[in-house]
Short mmCIF file of C-alpha atoms in Angstrom, two decimals:
data_model
loop_
_atom_site.label_atom_id
_atom_site.label_comp_id
_atom_site.label_asym_id
_atom_site.label_seq_id
_atom_site.Cartn_x
_atom_site.Cartn_y
_atom_site.Cartn_z
CA MET D 249 150.72 68.76 199.21
CA LEU D 250 148.81 70.77 201.78
CA LEU D 251 145.15 71.63 201.26
CA GLY D 252 145.98 75.26 200.52
CA GLU D 253 148.35 74.13 197.77
CA TRP D 254 145.67 71.86 196.36
CA ASN D 255 143.15 74.70 196.46
CA GLU D 256 145.55 76.91 194.49
CA THR D 257 146.29 74.12 192.01
CA LEU D 258 142.61 73.36 191.45
CA MET D 259 141.84 77.06 191.07
CA ALA D 260 144.53 77.47 188.42
CA TRP D 261 143.43 74.31 186.59
CA PHE D 262 139.66 74.83 186.47
CA PHE D 263 139.08 78.58 186.68
CA SER D 264 140.09 81.25 184.19
CA ARG D 265 139.29 84.16 186.52
CA ARG D 266 136.68 85.59 184.18
CA PRO D 267 133.73 86.99 186.15
CA HIS D 268 130.57 84.87 186.20
CA GLU D 269 132.13 82.11 184.15
CA ARG D 270 130.47 78.70 184.46
CA VAL D 271 132.92 76.02 185.48
CA TYR D 272 132.67 72.26 185.03
CA LEU D 273 134.62 70.74 187.89
CA ARG D 274 135.51 67.31 186.55
CA VAL D 275 137.46 65.46 189.20
CA ASP D 276 138.18 61.79 188.79
CA ASP D 277 141.35 59.75 189.10
CA ALA D 278 142.27 60.33 185.45
CA GLU D 279 141.82 64.10 185.67
CA LEU D 280 143.92 64.28 188.83
CA GLU D 281 146.64 62.29 187.03
CA ARG D 282 146.43 64.80 184.15
CA ILE D 283 146.77 67.73 186.58
CA ASN D 284 149.73 65.98 188.22
CA ASP D 285 151.46 65.43 184.88
CA GLU D 286 150.77 68.82 183.28
CA ARG D 287 151.54 70.81 186.43
CA ALA D 288 154.60 68.65 187.16
CA LEU D 289 153.48 68.08 190.74
CA GLY D 290 155.50 64.89 191.08
CA LEU D 291 152.86 63.06 193.12
CA TYR D 292 152.82 59.25 193.18
CA ASP D 293 149.03 59.11 193.68
CA PRO D 294 147.45 62.55 193.21
CA ALA D 295 143.95 61.41 194.21
CA GLN D 296 145.22 59.98 197.49
CA ASP D 297 147.33 63.08 198.07
CA LEU D 298 144.27 65.33 197.65
CA ILE D 299 142.23 63.10 199.96
CA ARG D 300 145.03 63.14 202.55
CA ALA D 301 145.24 66.94 202.37
CA VAL D 302 141.53 67.24 203.18
CA GLN D 303 141.81 64.52 205.85
CA ASP D 304 144.66 66.41 207.50
CA GLU D 305 142.40 69.45 207.84
CA ALA D 306 139.44 67.38 209.06
CA GLN D 307 141.60 65.51 211.60
CA GLY D 308 138.90 62.90 212.13
CA ALA D 309 136.39 65.50 213.33
CA PRO D 310 132.77 64.36 213.50
CA SER D 311 131.71 67.03 211.00
CA LEU D 312 133.01 69.72 208.67
CA ARG D 313 132.79 72.55 211.21
CA TRP D 314 136.49 73.30 210.64
CA LEU D 315 135.62 74.26 207.08
CA ARG D 316 132.69 76.40 208.15
CA ARG D 317 135.02 78.42 210.39
CA GLN D 318 137.53 78.84 207.56
CA GLY D 319 134.69 79.91 205.26
CA TYR D 320 133.59 82.62 207.71
CA GLU D 321 137.16 83.89 207.92
CA TRP D 322 137.55 83.82 204.13
CA ARG D 323 134.30 85.75 203.59
CA SER D 324 135.28 88.35 206.19
CA ARG D 325 138.46 89.14 204.24
CA ALA D 326 136.38 89.74 201.09
CA ASP D 327 139.37 89.29 198.78
CA PRO D 328 138.00 88.18 195.38
CA ASP D 329 141.40 86.81 194.36
CA GLU D 330 141.75 84.55 197.39
CA VAL D 331 140.88 80.92 196.73
CA PRO D 332 137.92 79.69 198.79
CA PRO D 333 138.95 77.20 201.47
CA TRP D 334 136.44 74.58 200.39
CA LEU D 335 137.67 74.01 196.83
CA GLY D 336 139.59 70.87 197.83
CA LEU D 337 136.56 69.45 199.61
CA ILE D 338 134.39 70.08 196.57
CA ALA D 339 136.99 68.26 194.45
CA VAL D 340 137.01 65.30 196.86
CA SER D 341 133.20 65.32 196.80
CA VAL D 342 133.21 65.11 193.01
CA LEU D 343 135.83 62.35 193.20
CA VAL D 344 133.52 60.36 195.50
CA VAL D 345 130.65 60.76 193.05
CA ALA D 346 132.87 59.66 190.15
CA ARG D 347 134.10 56.58 191.98
CA GLU D 348 130.66 55.63 193.28
CA SER D 349 129.15 56.09 189.81
CA GLU D 350 131.76 53.76 188.36
CA ARG D 351 130.62 51.15 190.89
CA GLY D 352 126.98 51.73 189.97
CA SER D 353 126.25 53.31 193.34
CA LEU D 354 124.40 56.50 194.21
CA ALA D 355 125.85 56.65 197.72
CA PHE D 356 127.51 59.90 198.72
CA TYR D 357 127.55 60.91 202.39
CA ARG D 358 128.85 57.63 203.82
CA PRO D 359 131.63 57.17 201.22
CA LEU D 360 132.63 60.83 201.61
CA SER D 361 132.68 60.53 205.40
CA ASP D 362 134.72 57.32 205.16
CA MET D 363 137.11 58.87 202.66
CA LEU D 364 137.71 61.83 204.98
CA GLY D 365 138.07 59.63 208.07
CA LEU D 366 135.25 61.42 209.87
CA ARG D 367 134.01 59.86 213.12
CA SER D 368 130.39 59.94 211.97
CA VAL D 369 128.50 60.03 208.70
CA LEU D 370 127.83 63.51 207.39
CA SER D 371 124.26 64.58 206.93
CA GLN D 372 123.09 66.74 204.05
CA ASP D 373 122.70 69.66 206.48
CA ASP D 374 126.26 69.22 207.80
CA TYR D 375 127.60 69.16 204.26
CA GLU D 376 125.65 72.18 203.01
CA GLU D 377 126.42 74.27 206.07
CA SER D 378 130.11 73.79 205.38
CA PHE D 379 129.77 76.00 202.31
CA TYR D 380 126.95 78.37 203.19
CA ARG D 381 126.13 80.47 206.17
CA SER D 382 123.21 78.79 207.89
CA GLU D 383 120.96 81.81 207.31
CA GLU D 384 121.74 81.76 203.58
CA ARG D 385 120.93 78.09 203.34
CA ARG D 386 117.67 78.49 205.25
CA VAL D 387 116.30 81.12 202.90
CA GLY D 388 117.72 79.38 199.83
CA LYS D 389 119.99 82.22 198.72
CA GLU D 390 123.24 81.64 196.91
CA CYS D 391 126.47 82.77 198.46
CA ARG D 392 126.85 86.51 197.94
CA SER D 393 130.49 86.17 196.99
CA ARG D 394 131.58 85.20 193.50
CA TRP D 395 131.99 81.63 194.78
#
């Protein structure tokens, strides 16, 4: 599946579309298998397929700037029904945490960077700026959109 298809699938699975609803984004190998089965996606390895979809977008880039650009474009359209472009990356991020936790590790940025095939290890700033405008992050405001 392409990243856009994963974003749509994750949106339909985790979000009910009720305004201001809190969402628990549980993404581990078992949950991705459940999504695959219940949505009849027909994927051999749904976790690897999701990772590959995000990797294909990242294309080995040294950072997540590609996502920042897509986020700017998404915000400029201001369509509340359009799925945010970073949903797949958030899911992969949660998957990394789940897998590292199972191993008894607290590592995050290196395993995420390795999983995405990035040429360098992400920093916390690189990661956060992928989701927020830099000025929002600096002043500690939440995204103004519903996401």
